[in-house]
Coordinates of C-alpha atoms and ligand atoms in Angstrom, one line a residue:
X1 CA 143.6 90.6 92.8
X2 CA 144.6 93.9 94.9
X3 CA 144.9 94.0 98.3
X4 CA 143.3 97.0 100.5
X5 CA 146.4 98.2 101.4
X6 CA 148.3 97.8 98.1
X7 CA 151.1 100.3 97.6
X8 CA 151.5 99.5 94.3
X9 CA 151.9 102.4 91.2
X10 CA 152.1 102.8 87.9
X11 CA 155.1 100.7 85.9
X12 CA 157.6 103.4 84.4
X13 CA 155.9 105.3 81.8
X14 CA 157.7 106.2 78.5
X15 CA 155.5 108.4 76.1
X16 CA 155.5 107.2 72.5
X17 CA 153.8 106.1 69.1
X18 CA 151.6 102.8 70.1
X19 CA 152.7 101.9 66.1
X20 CA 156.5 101.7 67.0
X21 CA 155.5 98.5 68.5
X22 CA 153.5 96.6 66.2
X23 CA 155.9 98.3 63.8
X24 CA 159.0 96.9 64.6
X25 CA 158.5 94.7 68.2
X26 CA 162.0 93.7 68.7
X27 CA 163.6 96.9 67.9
X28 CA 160.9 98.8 70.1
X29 CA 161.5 96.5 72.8
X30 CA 164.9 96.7 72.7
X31 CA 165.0 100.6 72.5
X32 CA 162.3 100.4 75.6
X33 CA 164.5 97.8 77.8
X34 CA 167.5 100.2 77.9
X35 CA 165.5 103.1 78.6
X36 CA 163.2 102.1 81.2
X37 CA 164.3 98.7 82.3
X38 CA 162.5 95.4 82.4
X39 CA 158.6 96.0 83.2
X40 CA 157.4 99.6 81.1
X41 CA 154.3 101.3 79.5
X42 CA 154.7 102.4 76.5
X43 CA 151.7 105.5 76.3
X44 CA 150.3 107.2 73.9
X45 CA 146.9 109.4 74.3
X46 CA 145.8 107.0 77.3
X47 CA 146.4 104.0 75.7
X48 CA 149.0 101.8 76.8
X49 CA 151.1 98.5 76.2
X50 CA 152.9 96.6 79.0
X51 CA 156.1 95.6 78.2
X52 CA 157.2 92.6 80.5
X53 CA 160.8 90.8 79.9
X54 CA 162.1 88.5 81.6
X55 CA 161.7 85.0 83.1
X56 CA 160.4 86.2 86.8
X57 CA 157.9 88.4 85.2
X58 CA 157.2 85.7 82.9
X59 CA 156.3 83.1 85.5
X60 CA 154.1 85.5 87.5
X61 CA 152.4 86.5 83.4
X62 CA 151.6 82.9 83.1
X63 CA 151.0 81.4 86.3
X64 CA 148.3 83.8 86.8
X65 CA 145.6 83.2 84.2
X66 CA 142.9 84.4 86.5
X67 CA 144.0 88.1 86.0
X68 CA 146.2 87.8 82.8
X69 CA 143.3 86.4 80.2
X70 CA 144.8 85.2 76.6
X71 CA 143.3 87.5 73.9
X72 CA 144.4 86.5 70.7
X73 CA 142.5 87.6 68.2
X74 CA 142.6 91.6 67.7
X75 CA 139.6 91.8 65.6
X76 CA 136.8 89.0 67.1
X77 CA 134.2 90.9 64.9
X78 CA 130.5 91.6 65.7
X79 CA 128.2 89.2 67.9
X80 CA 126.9 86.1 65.7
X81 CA 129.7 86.7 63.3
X82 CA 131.5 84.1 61.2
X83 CA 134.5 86.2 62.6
X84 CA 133.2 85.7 66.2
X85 CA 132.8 82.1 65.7
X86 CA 136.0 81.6 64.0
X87 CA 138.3 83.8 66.2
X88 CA 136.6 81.7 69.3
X89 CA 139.5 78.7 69.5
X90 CA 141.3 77.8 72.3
X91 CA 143.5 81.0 72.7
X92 CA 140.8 83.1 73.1
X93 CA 139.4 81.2 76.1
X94 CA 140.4 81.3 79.6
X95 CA 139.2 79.7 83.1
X96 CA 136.6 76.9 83.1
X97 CA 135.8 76.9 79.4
X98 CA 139.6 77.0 78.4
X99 CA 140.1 73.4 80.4
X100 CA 137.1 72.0 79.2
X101 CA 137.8 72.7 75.4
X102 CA 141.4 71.6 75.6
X103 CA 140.6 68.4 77.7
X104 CA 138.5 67.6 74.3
X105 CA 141.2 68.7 72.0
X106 CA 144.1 66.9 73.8
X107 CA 143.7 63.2 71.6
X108 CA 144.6 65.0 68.9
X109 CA 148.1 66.0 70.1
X110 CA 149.1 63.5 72.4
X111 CA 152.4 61.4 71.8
X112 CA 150.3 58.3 71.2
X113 CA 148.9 60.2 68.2
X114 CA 152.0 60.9 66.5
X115 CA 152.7 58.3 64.6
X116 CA 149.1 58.9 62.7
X117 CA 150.7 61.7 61.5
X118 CA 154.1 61.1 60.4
X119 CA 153.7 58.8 57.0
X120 CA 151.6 61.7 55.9
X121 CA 154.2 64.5 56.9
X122 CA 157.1 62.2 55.3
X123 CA 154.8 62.0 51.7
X124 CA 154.6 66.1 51.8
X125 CA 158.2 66.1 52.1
X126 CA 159.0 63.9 49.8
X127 CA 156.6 65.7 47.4
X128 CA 158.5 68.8 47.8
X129 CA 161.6 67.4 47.4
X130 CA 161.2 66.0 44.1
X131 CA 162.0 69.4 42.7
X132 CA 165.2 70.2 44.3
X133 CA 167.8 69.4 42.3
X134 CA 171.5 70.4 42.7
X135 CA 172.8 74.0 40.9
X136 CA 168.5 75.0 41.3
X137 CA 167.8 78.0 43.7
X138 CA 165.0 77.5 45.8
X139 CA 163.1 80.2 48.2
X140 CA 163.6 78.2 52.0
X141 CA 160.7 80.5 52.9
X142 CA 158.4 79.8 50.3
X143 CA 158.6 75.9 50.1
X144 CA 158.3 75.6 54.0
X145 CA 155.3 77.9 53.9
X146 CA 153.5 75.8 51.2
X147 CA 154.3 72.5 52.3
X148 CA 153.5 73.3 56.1
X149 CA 150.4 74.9 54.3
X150 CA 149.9 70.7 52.5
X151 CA 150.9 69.3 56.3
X152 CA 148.3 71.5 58.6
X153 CA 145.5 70.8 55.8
X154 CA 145.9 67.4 56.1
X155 CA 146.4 67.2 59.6
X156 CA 143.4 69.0 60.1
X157 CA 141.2 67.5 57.3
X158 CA 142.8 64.2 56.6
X159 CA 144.5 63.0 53.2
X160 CA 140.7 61.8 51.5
X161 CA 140.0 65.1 50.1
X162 CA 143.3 66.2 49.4
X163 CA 142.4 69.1 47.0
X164 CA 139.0 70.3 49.8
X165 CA 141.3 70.2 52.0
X166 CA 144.0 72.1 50.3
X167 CA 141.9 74.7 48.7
X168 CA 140.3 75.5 52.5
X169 CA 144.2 75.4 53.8
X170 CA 144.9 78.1 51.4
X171 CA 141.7 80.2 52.5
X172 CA 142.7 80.0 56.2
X173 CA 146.2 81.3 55.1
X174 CA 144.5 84.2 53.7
X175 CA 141.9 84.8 56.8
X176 CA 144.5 84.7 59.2
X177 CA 147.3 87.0 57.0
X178 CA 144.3 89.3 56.8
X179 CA 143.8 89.2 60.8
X180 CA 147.5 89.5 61.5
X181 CA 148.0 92.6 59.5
X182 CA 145.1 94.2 60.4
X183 CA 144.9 93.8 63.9
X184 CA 148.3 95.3 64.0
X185 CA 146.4 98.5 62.3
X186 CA 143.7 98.2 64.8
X187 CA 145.1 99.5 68.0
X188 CA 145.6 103.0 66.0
X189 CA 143.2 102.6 63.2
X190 CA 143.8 104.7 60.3
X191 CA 141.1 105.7 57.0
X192 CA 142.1 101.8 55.8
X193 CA 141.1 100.2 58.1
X194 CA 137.7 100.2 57.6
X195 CA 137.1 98.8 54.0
X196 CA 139.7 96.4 55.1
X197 CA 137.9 95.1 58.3
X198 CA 134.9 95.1 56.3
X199 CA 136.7 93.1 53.0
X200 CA 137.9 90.4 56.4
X201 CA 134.7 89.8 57.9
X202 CA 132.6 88.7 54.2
X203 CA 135.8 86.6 53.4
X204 CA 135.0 85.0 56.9
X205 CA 131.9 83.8 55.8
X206 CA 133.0 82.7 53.3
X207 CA 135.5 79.8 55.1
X208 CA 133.2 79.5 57.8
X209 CA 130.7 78.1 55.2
X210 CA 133.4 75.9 53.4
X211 CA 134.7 74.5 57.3
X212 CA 130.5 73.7 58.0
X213 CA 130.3 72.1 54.2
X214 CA 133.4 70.1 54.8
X215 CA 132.0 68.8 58.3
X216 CA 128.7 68.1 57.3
X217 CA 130.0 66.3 53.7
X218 CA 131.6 63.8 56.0
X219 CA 129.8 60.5 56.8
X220 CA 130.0 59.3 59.9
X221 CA 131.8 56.5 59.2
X222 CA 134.8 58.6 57.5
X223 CA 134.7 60.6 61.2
X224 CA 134.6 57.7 63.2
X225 CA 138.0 56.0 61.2
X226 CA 140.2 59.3 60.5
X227 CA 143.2 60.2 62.0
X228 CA 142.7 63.9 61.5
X229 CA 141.9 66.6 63.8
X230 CA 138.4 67.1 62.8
X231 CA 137.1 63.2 62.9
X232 CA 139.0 63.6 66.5
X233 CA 136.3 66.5 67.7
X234 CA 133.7 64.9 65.3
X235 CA 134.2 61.8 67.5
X236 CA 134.5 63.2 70.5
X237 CA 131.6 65.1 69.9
X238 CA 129.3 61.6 69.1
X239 CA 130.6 60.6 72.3
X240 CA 128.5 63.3 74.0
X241 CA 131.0 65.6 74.6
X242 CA 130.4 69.4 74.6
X243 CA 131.6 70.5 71.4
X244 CA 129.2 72.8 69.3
X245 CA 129.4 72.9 65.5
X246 CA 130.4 76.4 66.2
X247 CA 132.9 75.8 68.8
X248 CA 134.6 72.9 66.2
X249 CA 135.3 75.8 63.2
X250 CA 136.5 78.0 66.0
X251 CA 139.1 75.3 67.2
X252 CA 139.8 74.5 63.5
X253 CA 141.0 78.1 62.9
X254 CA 143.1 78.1 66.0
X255 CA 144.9 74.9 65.2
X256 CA 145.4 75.6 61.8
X257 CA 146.4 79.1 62.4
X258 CA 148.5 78.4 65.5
X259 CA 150.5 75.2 63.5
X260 CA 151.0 76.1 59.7
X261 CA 152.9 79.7 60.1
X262 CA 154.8 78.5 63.2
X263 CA 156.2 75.8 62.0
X264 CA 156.9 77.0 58.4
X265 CA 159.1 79.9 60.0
X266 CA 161.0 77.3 62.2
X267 CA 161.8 75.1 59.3
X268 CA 163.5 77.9 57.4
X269 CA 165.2 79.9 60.2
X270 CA 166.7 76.5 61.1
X271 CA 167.8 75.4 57.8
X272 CA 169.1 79.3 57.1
X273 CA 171.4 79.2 60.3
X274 CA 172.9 75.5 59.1
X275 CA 173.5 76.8 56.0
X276 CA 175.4 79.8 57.8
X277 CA 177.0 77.7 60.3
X278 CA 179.6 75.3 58.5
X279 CA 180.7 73.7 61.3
X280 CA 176.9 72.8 62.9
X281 CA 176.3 71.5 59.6
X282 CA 178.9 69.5 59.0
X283 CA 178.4 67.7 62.5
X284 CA 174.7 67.5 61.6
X285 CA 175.2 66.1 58.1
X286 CA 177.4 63.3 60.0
X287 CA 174.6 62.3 62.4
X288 CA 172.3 62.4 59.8
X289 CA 174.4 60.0 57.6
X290 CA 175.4 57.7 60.3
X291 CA 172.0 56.7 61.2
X292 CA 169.7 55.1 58.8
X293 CA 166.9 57.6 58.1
X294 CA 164.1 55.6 60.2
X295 CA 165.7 55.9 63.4
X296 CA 165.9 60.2 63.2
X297 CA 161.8 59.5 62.9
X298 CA 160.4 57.0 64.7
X299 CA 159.6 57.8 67.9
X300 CA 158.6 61.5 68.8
X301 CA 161.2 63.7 71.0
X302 CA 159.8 65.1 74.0
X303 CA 159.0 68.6 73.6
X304 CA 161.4 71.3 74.7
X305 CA 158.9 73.6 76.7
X306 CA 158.0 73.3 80.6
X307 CA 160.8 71.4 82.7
X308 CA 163.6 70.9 80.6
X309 CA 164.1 67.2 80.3
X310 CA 167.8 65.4 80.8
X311 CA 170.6 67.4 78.8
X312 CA 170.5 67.2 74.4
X313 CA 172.0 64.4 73.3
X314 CA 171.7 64.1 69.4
X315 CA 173.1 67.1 67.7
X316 CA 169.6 67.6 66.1
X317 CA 168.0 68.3 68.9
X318 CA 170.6 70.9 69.8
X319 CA 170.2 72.2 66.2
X320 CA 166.5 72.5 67.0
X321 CA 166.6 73.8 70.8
X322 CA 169.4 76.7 69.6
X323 CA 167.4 77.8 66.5
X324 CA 163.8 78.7 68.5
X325 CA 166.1 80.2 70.7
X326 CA 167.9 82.5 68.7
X327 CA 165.2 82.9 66.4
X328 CA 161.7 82.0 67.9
X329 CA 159.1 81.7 65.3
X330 CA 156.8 83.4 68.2
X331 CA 158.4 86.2 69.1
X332 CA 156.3 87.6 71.8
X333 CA 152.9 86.7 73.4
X334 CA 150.1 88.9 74.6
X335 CA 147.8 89.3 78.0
X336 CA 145.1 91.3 78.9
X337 CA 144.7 92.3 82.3
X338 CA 141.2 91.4 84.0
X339 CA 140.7 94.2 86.2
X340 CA 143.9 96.1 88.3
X341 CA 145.8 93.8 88.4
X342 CA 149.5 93.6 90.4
X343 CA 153.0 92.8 88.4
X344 CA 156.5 93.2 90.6
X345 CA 155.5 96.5 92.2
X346 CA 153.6 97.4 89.5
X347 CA 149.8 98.5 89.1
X348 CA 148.2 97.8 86.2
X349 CA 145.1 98.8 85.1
X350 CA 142.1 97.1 83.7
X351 CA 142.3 96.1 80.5
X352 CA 146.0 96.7 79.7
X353 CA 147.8 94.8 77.3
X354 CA 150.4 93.1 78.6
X355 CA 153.5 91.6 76.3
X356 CA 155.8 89.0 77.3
X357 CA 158.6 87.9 75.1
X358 CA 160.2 84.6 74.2
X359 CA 163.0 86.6 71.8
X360 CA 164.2 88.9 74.1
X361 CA 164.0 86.5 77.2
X362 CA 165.9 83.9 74.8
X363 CA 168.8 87.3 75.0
X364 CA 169.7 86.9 78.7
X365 CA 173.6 86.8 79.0
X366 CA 172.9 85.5 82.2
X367 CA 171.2 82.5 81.2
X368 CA 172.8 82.1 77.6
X369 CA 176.4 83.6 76.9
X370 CA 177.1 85.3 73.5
X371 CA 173.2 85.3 73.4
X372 CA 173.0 86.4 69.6
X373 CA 175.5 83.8 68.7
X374 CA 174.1 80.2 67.2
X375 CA 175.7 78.3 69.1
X376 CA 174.2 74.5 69.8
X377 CA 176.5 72.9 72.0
X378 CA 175.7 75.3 74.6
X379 CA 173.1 72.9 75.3
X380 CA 174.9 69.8 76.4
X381 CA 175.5 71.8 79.5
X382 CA 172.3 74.1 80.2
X383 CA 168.9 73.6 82.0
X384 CA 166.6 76.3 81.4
X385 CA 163.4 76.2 83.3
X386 CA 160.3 77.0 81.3
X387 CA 160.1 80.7 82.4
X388 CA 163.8 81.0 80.6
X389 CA 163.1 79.1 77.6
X390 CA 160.0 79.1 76.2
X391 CA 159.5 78.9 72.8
X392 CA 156.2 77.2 73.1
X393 CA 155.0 79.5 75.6
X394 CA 154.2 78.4 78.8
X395 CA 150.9 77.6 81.8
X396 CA 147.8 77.0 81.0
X397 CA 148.4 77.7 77.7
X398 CA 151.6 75.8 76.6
X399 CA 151.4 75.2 73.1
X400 CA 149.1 71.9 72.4
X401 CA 150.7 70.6 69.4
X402 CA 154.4 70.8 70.6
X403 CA 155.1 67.4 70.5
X404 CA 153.6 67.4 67.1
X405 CA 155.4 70.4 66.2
X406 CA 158.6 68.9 67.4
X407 CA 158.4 65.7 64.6
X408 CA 157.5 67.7 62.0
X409 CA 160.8 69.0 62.5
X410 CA 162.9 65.9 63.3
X411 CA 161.2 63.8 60.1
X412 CA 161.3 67.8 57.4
X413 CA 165.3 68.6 58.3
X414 CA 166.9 65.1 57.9
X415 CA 165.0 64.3 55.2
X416 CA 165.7 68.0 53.7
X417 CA 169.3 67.7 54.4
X418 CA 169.7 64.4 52.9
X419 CA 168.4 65.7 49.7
X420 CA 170.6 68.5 49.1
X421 CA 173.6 70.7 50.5
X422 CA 172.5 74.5 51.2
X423 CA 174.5 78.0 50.4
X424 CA 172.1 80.6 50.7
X425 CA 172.9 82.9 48.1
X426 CA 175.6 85.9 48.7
X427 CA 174.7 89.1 49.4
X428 CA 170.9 88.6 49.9
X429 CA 168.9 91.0 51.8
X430 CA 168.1 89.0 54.8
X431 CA 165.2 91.0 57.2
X432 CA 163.7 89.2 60.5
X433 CA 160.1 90.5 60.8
X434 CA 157.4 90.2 63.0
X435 CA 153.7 90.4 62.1
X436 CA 151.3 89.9 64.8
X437 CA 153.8 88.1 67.2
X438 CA 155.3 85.8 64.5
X439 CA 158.9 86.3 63.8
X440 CA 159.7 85.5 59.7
X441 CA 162.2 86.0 57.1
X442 CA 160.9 89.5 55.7
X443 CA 162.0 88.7 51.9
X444 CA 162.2 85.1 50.1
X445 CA 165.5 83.3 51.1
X446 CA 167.0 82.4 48.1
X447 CA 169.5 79.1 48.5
X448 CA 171.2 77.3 45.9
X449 CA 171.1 73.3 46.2
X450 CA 174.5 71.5 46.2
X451 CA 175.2 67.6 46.6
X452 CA 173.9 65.9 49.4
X453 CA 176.5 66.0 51.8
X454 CA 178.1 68.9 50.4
X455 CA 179.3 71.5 53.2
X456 CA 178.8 75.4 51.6
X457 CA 180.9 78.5 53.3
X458 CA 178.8 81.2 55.2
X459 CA 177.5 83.4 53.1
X460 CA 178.0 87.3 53.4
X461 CA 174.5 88.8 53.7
X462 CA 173.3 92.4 54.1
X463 CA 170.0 93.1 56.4
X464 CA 168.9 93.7 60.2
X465 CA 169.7 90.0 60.5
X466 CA 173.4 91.3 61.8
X467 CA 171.1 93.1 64.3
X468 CA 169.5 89.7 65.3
X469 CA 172.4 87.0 64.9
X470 CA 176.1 87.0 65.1
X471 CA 177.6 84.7 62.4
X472 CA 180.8 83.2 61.9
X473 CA 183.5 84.8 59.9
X474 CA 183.7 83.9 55.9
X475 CA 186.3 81.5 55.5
X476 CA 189.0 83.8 53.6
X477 CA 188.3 86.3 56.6
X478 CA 189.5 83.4 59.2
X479 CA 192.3 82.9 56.8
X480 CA 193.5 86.3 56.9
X481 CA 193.1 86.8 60.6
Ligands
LIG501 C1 157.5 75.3 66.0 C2 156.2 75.4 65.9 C3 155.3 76.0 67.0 C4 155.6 77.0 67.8 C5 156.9 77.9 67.9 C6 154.4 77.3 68.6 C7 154.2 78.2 69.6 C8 153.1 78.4 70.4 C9 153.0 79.3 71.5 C10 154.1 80.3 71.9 C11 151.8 79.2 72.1 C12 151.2 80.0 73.3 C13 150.7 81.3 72.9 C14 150.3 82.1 74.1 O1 150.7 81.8 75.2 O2 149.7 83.2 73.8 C15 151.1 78.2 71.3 C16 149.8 77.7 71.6 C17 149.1 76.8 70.8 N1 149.7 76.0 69.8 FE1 151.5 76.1 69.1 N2 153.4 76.4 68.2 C18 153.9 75.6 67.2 C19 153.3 74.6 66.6 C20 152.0 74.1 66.8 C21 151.3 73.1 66.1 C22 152.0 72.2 65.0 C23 150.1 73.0 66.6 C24 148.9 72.1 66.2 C25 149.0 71.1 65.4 C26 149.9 74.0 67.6 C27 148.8 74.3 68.3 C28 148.7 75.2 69.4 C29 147.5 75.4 70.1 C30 146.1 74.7 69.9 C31 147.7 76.4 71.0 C32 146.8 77.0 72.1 C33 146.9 76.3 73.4 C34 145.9 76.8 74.4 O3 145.4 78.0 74.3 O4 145.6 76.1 75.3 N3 151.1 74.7 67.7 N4 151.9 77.7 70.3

């Protein structure tokens, strides 16, 4: 809220294309920082995006939901739509609804629920795994994509109807690949964008009706045993809680949508930078073989978001911490103001879109020396807070399924590693990319298997990755130097 005698004015203004941003975030961002500073508007025929960086202007982003409401979806789509309905989850609700609706959802997430999950994660692994075989080149991008596509299915429709369950995973991929690249089109629609709205709204009646089939095909008693996320809300909602059918597809999208892509991009920038960082693998590879496979997966790590818990101790988690914070799989997140609303010294106006970013908050030299360098160890000694590391986000709206997020990881890598030594393959074009605000491997990221246990040289690459990461030299280079 304003106060009468606010001197507040506008943030620094830089005039520009609005599609600079959703073409390239980072680079825009990067190219806006040194001009402007910290907090800018980038303009462009009255419309504006707010470009916040930083962890004070993060804190003051999140702790302030009332004014900074979480807008997800571009496109929500007409009144009564299936794309109303199922661009209505979580992230698209704010205040009393948003508390209520996540109350309801918690169960699902919590640590206690974990363990429901993990034999399932640990079958999909092991499933993917059985092709790998040493000298064989695999695409890191692709495999993570379709077996996180095989985890969030089942996670969020259980293992009975594996193939339903699969076959609607793989039309929610679609729905929200269709939303991310459109709504980056909508802020300055061009003569596509039409058809293609209109092609996105019929194909979201079409899952809409598949989610209602799949929810009404279950008996009651399937809901009332399942550890999946919808007998969880079909439960909750027997129990008299106040879930509408509606409100259950719309939270089925979210969590879908916010786990499969996520976590996919995650997996593979993580194995990627082992794979470039001998030395981090090697140590890795160690643990990993030290310790019989059941004790990397019992029990699930706390989540790395909020107040950073006692120092890392396994190198895994250091792997884990390092990688989503040199390469966040959400690169940014977006506000929108809810009237004038006050940032620093800054007034901005109703309406405004603001962006706050975990990438280039994860880039302080402050906070984290040699910031584009991989370097894990650094956290046997550091203690962000949750405004300077926060690759879960943060507040109100602190990503619900980081714990579950976080196993997924500790049970796929071991096991991954275990299987096979990585070298990704020399001279690949390696591009970071963000669409919507998820950060991914622009191309397939070919890697040849080795040995288990076998320890490859970086690999020379060419791409903006140099932009993005500093990696070790090759091996002959050290020798020479
Ligand atoms: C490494 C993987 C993941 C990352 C990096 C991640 C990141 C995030 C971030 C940054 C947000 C906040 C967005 C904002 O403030 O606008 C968020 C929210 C959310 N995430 Fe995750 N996420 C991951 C995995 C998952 C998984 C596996 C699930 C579910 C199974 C999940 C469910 C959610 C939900 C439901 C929200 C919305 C919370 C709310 O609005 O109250 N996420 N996630």
């Amino acid at each position: 809220m304003i106060s009468p005698e606010s001197s507040s004015s506008a943030p620094p203004t830089v005039n520009g294309r609005l599609r600079d941003f959703s073409d390239d975030p980072i680079g825009c961002m990067r190219r806006l920082q040194k001009e402007a500073g910290n907090l800018v508007a980038l303009e462009q025929d009255g419309q504006q995006i707010v470009i916040a960086i930083g962890a004070d202007l993060n804190r003051q982003i999140l702790t302030n939901g009332d004014q900074f409401h979480s807008q997800f979806f571009a496109l929500r789509g007409p009144k009564n739509s299936a794309q109303r309905r199922l661009t209505s989850g979580l992230l698209s609700m704010n205040g009393q609804e948003h508390l209520q609706q996540r109350r309801l959802m918690k169960g699902a997430f919590e640590k206690k629920a974990i363990p429901g999950y993990s034999q399932m994660i640990g079958h999909h692994t092991q499933d993917m795994l059985s092709d790998w075989q040493p000298g064989r080149t695999r695409d890191i991008s692709k495999d993570m994509t379709d077996l996180m596509l095989r985890i969030s299915s089942s996670m969020l429709f259980g293992m009975k109807e594996p193939e339903l369950a699969l076959e609607i995973g793989g039309m929610m991929e679609r729905w929200i690949r269709m939303n991310q690249e459109i709504g980056i089109v909508a802020l300055v629609p061009d003569q596509d964008f039409f058809p293609r709205y209109q092609e996105m709204l019929t194909f979201a009646e079409k899952l809409e009706e598949r989610i209602l089939a799949m929810i009404s095909s279950r008996s009651s008693n399937a809901a009332s045993s399942g550890h999946d996320v919808l007998s969880l809300l079909q439960r909750a909602k027997q129990t008299g809680a106040p879930m509408t059918e509606s409100q259950m597809v719309g939270q089925a999208a979210l969590v879908f949508g916010a786990s499969q892509m996520t976590t996919a991009h995650t997996l593979t920038w993580t194995l990627f930078l082992l794979a470039q960082h001998p030395e981090v693998m090697q140590e890795l590879v160690d643990q990993i073989s030290d310790k019989p496979e059941s004790n990397l997966r019992i029990s699930p790590p706390e989540a790395p978001t909020g107040i950073m818990p006692a120092n890392s101790t396994s190198v895994l988690d250091r792997v884990i911490r390092e990688s989503m914070r040199v390469l966040p799989a959400s690169a940014y997140s977006q506000r929108v103001t809810n009237g004038s609303t006050e940032l620093n010294d800054a007034l901005l106006k109703p309406n405004s879109l603001v962006i706050f970013s975990q990438f280039m908050t994860h880039r302080n030299e402050q906070l984290f020396p040699s910031s584009s360098k991989f370097h894990p160890d650094r956290w046997k000694t550091i203690r962000p807070t949750g405004y300077e590391y926060l690759p879960f986000g943060g507040g109100a709206k602190l990503c619900l399924g980081a714990t579950l997020a976080m196993s997924i990881l500790n049970i796929v890598l071991p096991m991954t590693l275990q299987k096979a030594g990585l070298q990704v393959v020399p001279n690949t074009r390696v591009n970071g990319r963000v669409i919507s605000t998820m950060f991914s491997p622009e191309f397939p990221l070919p890697v040849t298997l080795l040995e288990p246990g076998t320890i490859a040289d970086t690999s020379s690459l060419i791409g903006n990755i140099h932009d993005l990461v500093t990696f070790p030299s090759h091996a002959s280079q050290r020798a020479a130097a």
